[in-house]
Coordinates of C-alpha atoms in Angstrom, one line a residue:
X1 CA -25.2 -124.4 43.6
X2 CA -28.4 -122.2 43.0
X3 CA -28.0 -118.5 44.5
X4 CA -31.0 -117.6 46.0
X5 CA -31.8 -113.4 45.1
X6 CA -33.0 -111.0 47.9
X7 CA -36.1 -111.0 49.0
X8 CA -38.5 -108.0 47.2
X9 CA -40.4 -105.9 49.8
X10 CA -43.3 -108.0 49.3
X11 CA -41.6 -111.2 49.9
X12 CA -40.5 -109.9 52.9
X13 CA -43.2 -109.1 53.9
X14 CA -45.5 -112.3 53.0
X15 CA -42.0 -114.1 55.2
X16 CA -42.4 -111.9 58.5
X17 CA -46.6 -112.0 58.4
X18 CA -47.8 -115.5 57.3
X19 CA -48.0 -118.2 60.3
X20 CA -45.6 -120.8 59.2
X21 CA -47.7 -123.4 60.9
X22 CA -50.6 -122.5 59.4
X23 CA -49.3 -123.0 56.0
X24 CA -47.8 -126.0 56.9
X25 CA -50.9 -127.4 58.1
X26 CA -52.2 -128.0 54.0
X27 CA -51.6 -131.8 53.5
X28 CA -52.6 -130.8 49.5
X29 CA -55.4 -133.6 50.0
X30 CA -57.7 -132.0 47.8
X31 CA -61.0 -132.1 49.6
X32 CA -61.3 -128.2 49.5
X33 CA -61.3 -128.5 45.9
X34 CA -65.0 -129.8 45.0
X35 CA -66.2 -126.9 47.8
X36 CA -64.2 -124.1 46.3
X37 CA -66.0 -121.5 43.9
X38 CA -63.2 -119.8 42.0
X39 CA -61.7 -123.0 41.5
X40 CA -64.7 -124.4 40.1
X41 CA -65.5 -121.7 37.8
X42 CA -61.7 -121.1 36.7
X43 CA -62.0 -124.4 34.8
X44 CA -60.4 -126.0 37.6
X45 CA -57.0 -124.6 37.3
X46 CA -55.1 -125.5 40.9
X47 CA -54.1 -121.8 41.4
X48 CA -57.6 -120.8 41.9
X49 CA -58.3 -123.4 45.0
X50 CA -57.1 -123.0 49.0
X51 CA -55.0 -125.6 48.3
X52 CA -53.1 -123.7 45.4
X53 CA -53.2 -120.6 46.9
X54 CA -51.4 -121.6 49.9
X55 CA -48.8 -123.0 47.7
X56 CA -48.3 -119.7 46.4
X57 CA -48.0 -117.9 49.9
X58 CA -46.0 -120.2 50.5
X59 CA -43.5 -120.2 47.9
X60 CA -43.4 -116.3 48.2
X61 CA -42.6 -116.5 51.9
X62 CA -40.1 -118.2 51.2
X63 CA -38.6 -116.4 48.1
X64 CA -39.0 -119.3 45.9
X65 CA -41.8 -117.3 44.0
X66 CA -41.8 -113.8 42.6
X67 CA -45.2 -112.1 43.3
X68 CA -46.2 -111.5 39.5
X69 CA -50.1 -110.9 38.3
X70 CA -51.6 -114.2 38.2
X71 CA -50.4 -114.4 41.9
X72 CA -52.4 -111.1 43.0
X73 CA -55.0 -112.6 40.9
X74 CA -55.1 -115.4 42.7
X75 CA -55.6 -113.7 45.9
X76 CA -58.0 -111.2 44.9
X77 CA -60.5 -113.9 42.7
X78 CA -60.6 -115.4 46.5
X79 CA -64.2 -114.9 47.8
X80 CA -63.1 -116.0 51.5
X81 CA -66.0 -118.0 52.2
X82 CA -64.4 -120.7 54.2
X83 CA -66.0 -123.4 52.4
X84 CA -62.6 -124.9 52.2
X85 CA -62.3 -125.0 56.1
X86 CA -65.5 -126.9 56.8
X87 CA -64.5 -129.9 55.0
X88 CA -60.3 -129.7 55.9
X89 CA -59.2 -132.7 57.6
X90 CA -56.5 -130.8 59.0
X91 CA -58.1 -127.8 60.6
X92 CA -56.2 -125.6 58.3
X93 CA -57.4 -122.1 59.3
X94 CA -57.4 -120.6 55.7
X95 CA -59.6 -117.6 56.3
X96 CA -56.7 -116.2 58.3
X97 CA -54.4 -116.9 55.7
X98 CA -55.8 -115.2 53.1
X99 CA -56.9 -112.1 54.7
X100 CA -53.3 -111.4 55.9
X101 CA -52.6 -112.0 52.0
X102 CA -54.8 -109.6 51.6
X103 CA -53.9 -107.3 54.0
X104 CA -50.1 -107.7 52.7
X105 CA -51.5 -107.0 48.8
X106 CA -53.2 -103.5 50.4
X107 CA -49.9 -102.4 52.1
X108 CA -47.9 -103.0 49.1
X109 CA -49.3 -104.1 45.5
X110 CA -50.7 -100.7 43.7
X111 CA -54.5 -101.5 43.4
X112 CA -56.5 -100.6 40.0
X113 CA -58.1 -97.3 40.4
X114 CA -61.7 -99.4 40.0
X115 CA -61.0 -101.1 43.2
X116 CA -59.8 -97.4 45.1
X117 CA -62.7 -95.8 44.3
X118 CA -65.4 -98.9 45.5
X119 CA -63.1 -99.4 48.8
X120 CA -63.2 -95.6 49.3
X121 CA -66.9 -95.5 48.4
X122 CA -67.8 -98.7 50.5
X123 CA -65.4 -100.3 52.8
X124 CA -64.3 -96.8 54.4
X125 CA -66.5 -94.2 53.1
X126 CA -70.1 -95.8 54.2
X127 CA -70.2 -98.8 55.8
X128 CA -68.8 -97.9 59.6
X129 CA -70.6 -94.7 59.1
X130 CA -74.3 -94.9 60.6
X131 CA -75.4 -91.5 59.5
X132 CA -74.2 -91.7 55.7
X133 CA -75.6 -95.4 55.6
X134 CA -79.1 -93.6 56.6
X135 CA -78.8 -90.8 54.1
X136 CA -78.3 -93.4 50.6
X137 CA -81.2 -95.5 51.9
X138 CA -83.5 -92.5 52.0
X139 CA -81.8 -91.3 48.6
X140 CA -82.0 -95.0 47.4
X141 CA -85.7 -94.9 48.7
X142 CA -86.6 -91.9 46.8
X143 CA -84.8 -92.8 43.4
X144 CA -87.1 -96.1 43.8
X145 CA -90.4 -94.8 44.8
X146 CA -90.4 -91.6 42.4
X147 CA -90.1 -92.9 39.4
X148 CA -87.0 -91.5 38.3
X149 CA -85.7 -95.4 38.6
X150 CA -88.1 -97.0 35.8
X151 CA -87.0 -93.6 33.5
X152 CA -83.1 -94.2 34.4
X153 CA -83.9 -98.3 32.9
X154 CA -86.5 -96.6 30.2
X155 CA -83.6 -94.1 29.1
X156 CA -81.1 -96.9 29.5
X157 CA -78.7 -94.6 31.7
X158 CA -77.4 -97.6 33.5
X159 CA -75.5 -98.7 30.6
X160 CA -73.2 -95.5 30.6
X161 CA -71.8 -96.7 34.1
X162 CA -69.2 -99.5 35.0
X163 CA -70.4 -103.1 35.4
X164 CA -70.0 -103.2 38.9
X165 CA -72.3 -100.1 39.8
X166 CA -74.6 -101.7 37.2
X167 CA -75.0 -104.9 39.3
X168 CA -74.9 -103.4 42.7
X169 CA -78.1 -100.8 41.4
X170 CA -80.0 -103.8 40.0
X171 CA -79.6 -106.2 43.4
X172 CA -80.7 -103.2 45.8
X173 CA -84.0 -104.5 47.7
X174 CA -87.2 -101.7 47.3
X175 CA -85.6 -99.6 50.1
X176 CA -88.8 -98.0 50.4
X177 CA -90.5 -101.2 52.0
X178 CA -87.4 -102.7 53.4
X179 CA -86.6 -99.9 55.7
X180 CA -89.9 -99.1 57.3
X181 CA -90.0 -101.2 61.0
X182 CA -92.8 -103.6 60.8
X183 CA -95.6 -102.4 64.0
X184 CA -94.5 -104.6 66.8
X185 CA -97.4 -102.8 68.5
X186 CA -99.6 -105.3 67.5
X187 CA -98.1 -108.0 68.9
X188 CA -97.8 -106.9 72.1
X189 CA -101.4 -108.6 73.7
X190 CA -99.5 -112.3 72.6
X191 CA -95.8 -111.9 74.3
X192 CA -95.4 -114.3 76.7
X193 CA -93.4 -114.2 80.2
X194 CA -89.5 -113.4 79.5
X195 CA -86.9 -116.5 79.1
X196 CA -84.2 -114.8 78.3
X197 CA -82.8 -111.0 78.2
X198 CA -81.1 -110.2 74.1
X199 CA -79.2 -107.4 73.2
X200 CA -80.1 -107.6 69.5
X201 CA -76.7 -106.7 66.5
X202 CA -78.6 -103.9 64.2
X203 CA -75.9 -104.2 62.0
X204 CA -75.0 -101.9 58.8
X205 CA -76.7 -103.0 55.7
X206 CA -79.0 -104.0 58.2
X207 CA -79.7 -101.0 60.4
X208 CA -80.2 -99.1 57.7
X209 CA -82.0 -100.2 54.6
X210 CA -82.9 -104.0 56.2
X211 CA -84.8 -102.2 59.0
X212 CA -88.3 -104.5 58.3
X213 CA -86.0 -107.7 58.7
X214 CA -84.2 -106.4 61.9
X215 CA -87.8 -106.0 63.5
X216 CA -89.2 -109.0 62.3
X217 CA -86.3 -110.4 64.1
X218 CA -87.0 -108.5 67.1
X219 CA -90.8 -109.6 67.4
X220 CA -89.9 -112.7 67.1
X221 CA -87.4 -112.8 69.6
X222 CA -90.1 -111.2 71.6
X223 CA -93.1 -113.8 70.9
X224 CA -90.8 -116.7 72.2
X225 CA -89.9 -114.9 75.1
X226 CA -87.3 -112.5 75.0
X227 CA -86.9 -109.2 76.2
X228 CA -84.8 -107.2 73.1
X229 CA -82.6 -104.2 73.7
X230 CA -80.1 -102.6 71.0
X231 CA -77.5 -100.2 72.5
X232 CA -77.1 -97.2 70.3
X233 CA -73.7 -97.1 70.2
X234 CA -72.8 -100.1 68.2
X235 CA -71.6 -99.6 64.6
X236 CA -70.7 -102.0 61.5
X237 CA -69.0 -105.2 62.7
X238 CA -65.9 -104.4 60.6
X239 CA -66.6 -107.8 58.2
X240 CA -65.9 -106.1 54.8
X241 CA -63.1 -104.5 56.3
X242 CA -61.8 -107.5 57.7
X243 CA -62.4 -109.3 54.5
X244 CA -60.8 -107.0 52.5
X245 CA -57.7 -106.9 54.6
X246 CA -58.8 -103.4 55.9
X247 CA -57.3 -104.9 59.3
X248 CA -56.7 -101.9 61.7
X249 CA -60.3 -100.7 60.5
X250 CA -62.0 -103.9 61.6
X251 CA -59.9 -103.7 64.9
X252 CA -61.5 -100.8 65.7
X253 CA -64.9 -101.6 64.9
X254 CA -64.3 -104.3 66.8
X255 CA -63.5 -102.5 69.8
X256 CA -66.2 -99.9 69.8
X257 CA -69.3 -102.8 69.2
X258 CA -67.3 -104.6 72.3
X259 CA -67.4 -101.7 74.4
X260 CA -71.4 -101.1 73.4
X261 CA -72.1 -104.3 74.5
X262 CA -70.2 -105.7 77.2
X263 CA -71.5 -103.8 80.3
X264 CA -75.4 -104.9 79.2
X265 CA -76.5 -108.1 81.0
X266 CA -78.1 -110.1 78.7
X267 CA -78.1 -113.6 78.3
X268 CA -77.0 -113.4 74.3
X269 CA -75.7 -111.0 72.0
X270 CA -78.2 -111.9 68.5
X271 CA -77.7 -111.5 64.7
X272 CA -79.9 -112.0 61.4
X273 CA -77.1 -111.8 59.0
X274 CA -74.8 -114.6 58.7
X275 CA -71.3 -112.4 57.8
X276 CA -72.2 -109.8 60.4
X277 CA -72.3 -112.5 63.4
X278 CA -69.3 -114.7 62.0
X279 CA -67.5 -111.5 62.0
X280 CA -68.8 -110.9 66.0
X281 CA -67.5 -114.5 66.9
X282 CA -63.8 -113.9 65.4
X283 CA -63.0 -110.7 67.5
X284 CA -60.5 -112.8 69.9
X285 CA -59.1 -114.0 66.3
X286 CA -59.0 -109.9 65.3
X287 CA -57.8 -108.6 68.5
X288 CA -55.5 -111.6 69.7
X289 CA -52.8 -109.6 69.8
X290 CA -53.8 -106.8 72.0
X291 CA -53.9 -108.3 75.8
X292 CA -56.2 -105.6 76.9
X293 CA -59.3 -106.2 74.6
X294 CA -58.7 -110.2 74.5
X295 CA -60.8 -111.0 77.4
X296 CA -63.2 -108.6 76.5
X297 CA -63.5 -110.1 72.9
X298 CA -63.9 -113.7 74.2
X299 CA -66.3 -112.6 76.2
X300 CA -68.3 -110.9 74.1
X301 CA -68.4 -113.4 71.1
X302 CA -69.1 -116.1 73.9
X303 CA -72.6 -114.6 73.9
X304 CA -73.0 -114.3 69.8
X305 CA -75.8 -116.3 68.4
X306 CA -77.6 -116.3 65.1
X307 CA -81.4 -115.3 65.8
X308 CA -82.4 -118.8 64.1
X309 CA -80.6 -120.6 67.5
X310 CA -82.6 -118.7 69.4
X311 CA -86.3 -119.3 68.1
X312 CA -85.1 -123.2 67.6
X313 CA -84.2 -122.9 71.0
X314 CA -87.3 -121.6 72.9
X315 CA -89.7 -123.4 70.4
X316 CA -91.4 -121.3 68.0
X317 CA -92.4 -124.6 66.6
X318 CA -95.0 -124.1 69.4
X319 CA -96.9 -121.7 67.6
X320 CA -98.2 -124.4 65.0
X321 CA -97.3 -121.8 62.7
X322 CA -99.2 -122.4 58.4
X323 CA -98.9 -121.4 55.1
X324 CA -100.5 -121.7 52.0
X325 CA -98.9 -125.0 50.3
X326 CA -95.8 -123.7 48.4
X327 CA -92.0 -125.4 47.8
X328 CA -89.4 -123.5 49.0
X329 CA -85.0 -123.3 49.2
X330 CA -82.7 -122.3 51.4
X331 CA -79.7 -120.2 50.5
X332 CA -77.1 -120.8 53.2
X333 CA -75.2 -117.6 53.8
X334 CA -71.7 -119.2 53.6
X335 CA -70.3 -117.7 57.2
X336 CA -72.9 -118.9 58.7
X337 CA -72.6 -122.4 57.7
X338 CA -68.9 -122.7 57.5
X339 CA -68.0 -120.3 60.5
X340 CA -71.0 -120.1 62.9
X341 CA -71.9 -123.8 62.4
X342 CA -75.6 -122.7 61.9
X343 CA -77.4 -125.4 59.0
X344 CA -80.1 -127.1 61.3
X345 CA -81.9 -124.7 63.1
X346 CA -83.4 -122.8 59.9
X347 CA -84.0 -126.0 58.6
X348 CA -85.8 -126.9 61.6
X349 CA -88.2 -123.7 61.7
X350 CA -88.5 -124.0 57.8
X351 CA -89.9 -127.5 58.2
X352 CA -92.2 -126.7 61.1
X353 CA -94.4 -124.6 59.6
X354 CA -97.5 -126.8 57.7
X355 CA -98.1 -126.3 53.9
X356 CA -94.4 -125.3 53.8
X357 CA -92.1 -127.9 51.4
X358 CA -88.2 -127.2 51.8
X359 CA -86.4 -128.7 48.9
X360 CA -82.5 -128.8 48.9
X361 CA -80.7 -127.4 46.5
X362 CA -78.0 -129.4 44.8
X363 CA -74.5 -128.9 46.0
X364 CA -76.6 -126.4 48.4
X365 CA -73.2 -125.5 50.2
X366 CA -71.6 -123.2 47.8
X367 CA -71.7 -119.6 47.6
X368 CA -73.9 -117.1 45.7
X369 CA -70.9 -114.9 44.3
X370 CA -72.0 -112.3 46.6
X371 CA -68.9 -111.9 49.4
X372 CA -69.5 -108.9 50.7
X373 CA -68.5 -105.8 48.0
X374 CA -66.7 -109.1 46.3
X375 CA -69.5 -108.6 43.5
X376 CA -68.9 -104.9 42.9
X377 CA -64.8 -105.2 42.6
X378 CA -65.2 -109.0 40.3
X379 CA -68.6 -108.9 38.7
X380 CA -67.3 -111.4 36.1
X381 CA -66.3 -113.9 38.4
X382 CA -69.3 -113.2 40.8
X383 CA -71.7 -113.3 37.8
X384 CA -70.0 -117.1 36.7
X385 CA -70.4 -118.2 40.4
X386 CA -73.9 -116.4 40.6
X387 CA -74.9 -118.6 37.3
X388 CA -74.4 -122.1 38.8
X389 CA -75.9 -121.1 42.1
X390 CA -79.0 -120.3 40.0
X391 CA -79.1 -123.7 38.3
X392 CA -79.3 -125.3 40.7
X393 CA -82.2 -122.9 41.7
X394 CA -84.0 -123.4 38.5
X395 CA -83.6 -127.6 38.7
X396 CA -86.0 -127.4 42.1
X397 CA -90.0 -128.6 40.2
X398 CA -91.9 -125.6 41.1
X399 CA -89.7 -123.7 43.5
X400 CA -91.5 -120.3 44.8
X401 CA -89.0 -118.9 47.4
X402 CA -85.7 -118.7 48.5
X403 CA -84.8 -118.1 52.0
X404 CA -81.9 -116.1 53.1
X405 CA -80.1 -115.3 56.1
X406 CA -78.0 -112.2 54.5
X407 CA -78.3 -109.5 53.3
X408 CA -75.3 -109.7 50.7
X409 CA -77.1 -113.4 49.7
X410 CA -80.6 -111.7 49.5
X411 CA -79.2 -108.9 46.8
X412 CA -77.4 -111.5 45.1
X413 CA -80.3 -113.9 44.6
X414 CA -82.4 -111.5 43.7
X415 CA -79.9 -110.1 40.9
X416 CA -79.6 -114.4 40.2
X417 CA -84.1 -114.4 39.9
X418 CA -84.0 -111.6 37.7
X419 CA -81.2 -113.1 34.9
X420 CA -82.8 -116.0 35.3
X421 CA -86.0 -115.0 33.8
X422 CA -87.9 -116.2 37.3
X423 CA -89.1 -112.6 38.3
X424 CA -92.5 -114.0 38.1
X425 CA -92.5 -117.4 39.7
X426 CA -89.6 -117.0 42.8
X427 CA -89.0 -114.8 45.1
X428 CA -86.6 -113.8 47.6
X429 CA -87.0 -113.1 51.3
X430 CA -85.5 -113.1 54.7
X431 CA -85.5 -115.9 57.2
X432 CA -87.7 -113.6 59.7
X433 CA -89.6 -112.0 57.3
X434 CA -90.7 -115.6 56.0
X435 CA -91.4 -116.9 59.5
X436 CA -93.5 -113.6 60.4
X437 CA -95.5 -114.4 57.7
X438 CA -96.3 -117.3 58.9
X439 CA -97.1 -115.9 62.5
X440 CA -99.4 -113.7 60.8
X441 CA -101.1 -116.6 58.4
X442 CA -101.7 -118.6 61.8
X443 CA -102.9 -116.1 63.4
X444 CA -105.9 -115.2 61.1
X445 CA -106.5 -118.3 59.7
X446 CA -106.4 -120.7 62.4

């Protein structure tokens, strides 16, 4: 007769927080396995897929399992990009199973004084806050523009810091361009009658050194037809924090954008950035257990779309939009392929536009290695995953761009380009910076 121990603290908790059901969904089929990154680039080793992790949670639920290292390893090499749940049979919902692991790992596992200081720097310290989001693009701006960048790479300085600070200074976009609004002035003689009435998600990363891509967005929007507003108050969409298992943070963020937004009346709530909007969509999922901000959260995400739904929608097609001939790729942001359902419609505007040649990546479903400030806190295993991702970059004949849809993608790809040795031959840029450019191509040369 075996005599089972007392639960640790951890166990007991992993017993009173995981959804029994949920686990139990995992018929251990193995389709997530081909989709999953860290399994992949572990050398295939079963404790690094969805399938193996929640095994583990299981096991320490039920005090079968001590939580030793290679367990919070486990966890924390996760990237959460739901790959796994797009091709589950079963429905499993594994995102929510591994951010309550994660959330159950911050509440009681001692983290590494690396991962402290980036989740005090990032997740708390910036992100929700507007203001100091602001001030590091300016500083970021003028550390760029001066010169004092090319004599901190001249001087090699960047070597004396960690890895992950390293990576995150070499994937930074020129803040300098990036956050300057494009005119929409300009554009005002072609806007056509009002369809529809936006309230347009600004976003963090995006609000504040993305500002040329949010109005890009925004004209857009506006040449098919829409009438744009963006209510001040909103405020990050709590995604890393959510991620991260920064729960009660993401609750609250979640609660202030709601609030922002829900007394407007507009006919959708729209995003550019696929982890910001699958974020928006999963407040009922975030807040299901407060009654009083339910109904307001299913109401709210009811009315989340991603800005490429939109312009598919109305017809930008219309527009006969041109470019000069060139071959191009798409880079999936992974939330917004495996939780928002949205593949087709930038597919559809990409091959719309004449002199344009979309070329699939192969195994174009997998992630970049970016997952939100995933890169910063694993740089090895994000560099691995980055590596394959650029393979399969590098196997397209004469490939020029690559199209994103987040910001977190656009840094990593960029980083990816420049390791690559394909600084000079591809570059990187947003949906709706891509498809201005071809406004503005058709406009002056046709």
């Amino acid at each position: 007769m075996t005599v089972r121990q007392p639960k640790t603290e951890i166990q007991q908790a992993f017993d009173a927080r995981m959804d029994r059901d949920k686990l139990l969904q995992c018929m251990r089929c193995g389709f997530c396995l081909p989709t999953c990154p860290t399994y992949i680039t572990s050398g295939f080793k079963e404790s690094h897929s969805p399938r193996g992790r929640i095994a583990l949670m299981k096991a320490v639920a039920d005090g079968e399992k001590e939580p030793d290292e290679d367990f919070y390893r486990s966890i924390e090499l996760c990237l959460d990009c739901r790959s796994c749940e797009a091709v589950c049979p079963s429905g499993v919902a594994y995102g929510e199973l591994i951010e309550t692991a994660k959330q159950i790992l911050i509440d009681h596992h001692k983290q590494s004084i690396k991962e402290k200081v980036i989740r005090a720097m990032t997740v708390r310290g910036l992100f929700p806050h507007p203001g100091r989001l602001n001030f590091v693009a300016d500083f970021v701006s003028f550390y760029q523009s001066s010169g004092l960048q090319k004599l901190t790479h001249a001087m090699r300085i960047m070597n004396l810091f960690p890895a992950s600070l390293k990576a995150m200074e070499a994937v930074v976009p020129d803040v300098h361009t990036y956050k300057q609004p494009v005119d929409a002035a300009k554009y005002q003689a072609d806007l056509p009658p009002k369809k529809y009435k936006v309230a347009f998600f600004e976003g963090c990363l995006m609000g504040s050194m993305f500002k040329r891509t949010n109005s890009t967005s925004k004209i857009l929007l506006e040449l098919v037809g829409c009438e744009v507003v963006s209510p001040k108050q909103q405020i990050c969409c709590g995604a890393l924090s959510d991620h991260s298992g920064e729960k009660a943070m993401a609750r609250d963020l979640a609660r202030q954008n709601i609030a922002a937004f829900e007394n407007l009346d507009v006919d959708f709530i729209v995003n550019n950035a696929g982890g910001c909007e699958a974020e928006l969509i999963e407040y009922p999922r975030l807040l299901a257990d407060d009654p009083d901000w339910l109904p307001r959260a299913q109401a709210f995400a009811a009315k989340v779309k991603d800005v490429t739904q939109i312009l598919a929608l109305v017809g930008l097609d219309q527009f006969h939009l041109a470019l000069p001939e060139m071959t191009v790729t798409f880079q999936d942001s992974c939330h917004q392929q495996n939780v928002m359902k949205v593949a087709a419609e930038p597919r559809q505007l990409l091959r719309a536009i004449k002199g344009v040649h979309l070329v699939e990546m192969e195994a174009r479903v997998s992630c970049c290695g970016s997952g939100g400030i995933y890169n910063m806190v694993e740089p090895d295993a994000s560099g691995h995953i980055l590596e394959r991702k650029m393979a399969k970059v590098a196997a397209i004949p004469k490939v020029q761009r690559i199209i994103t849809a987040n910001p977190g993608c656009f840094m990593q790809m960029r980083l990816g380009v420049e390791r690559a040795g394909l600084a000079g031959q591809v570059q990187v840029q947003s949906m709706t910076d891509f498809l201005l450019d071809a406004v503005n191509y058709t406009r002056y040369h046709h």
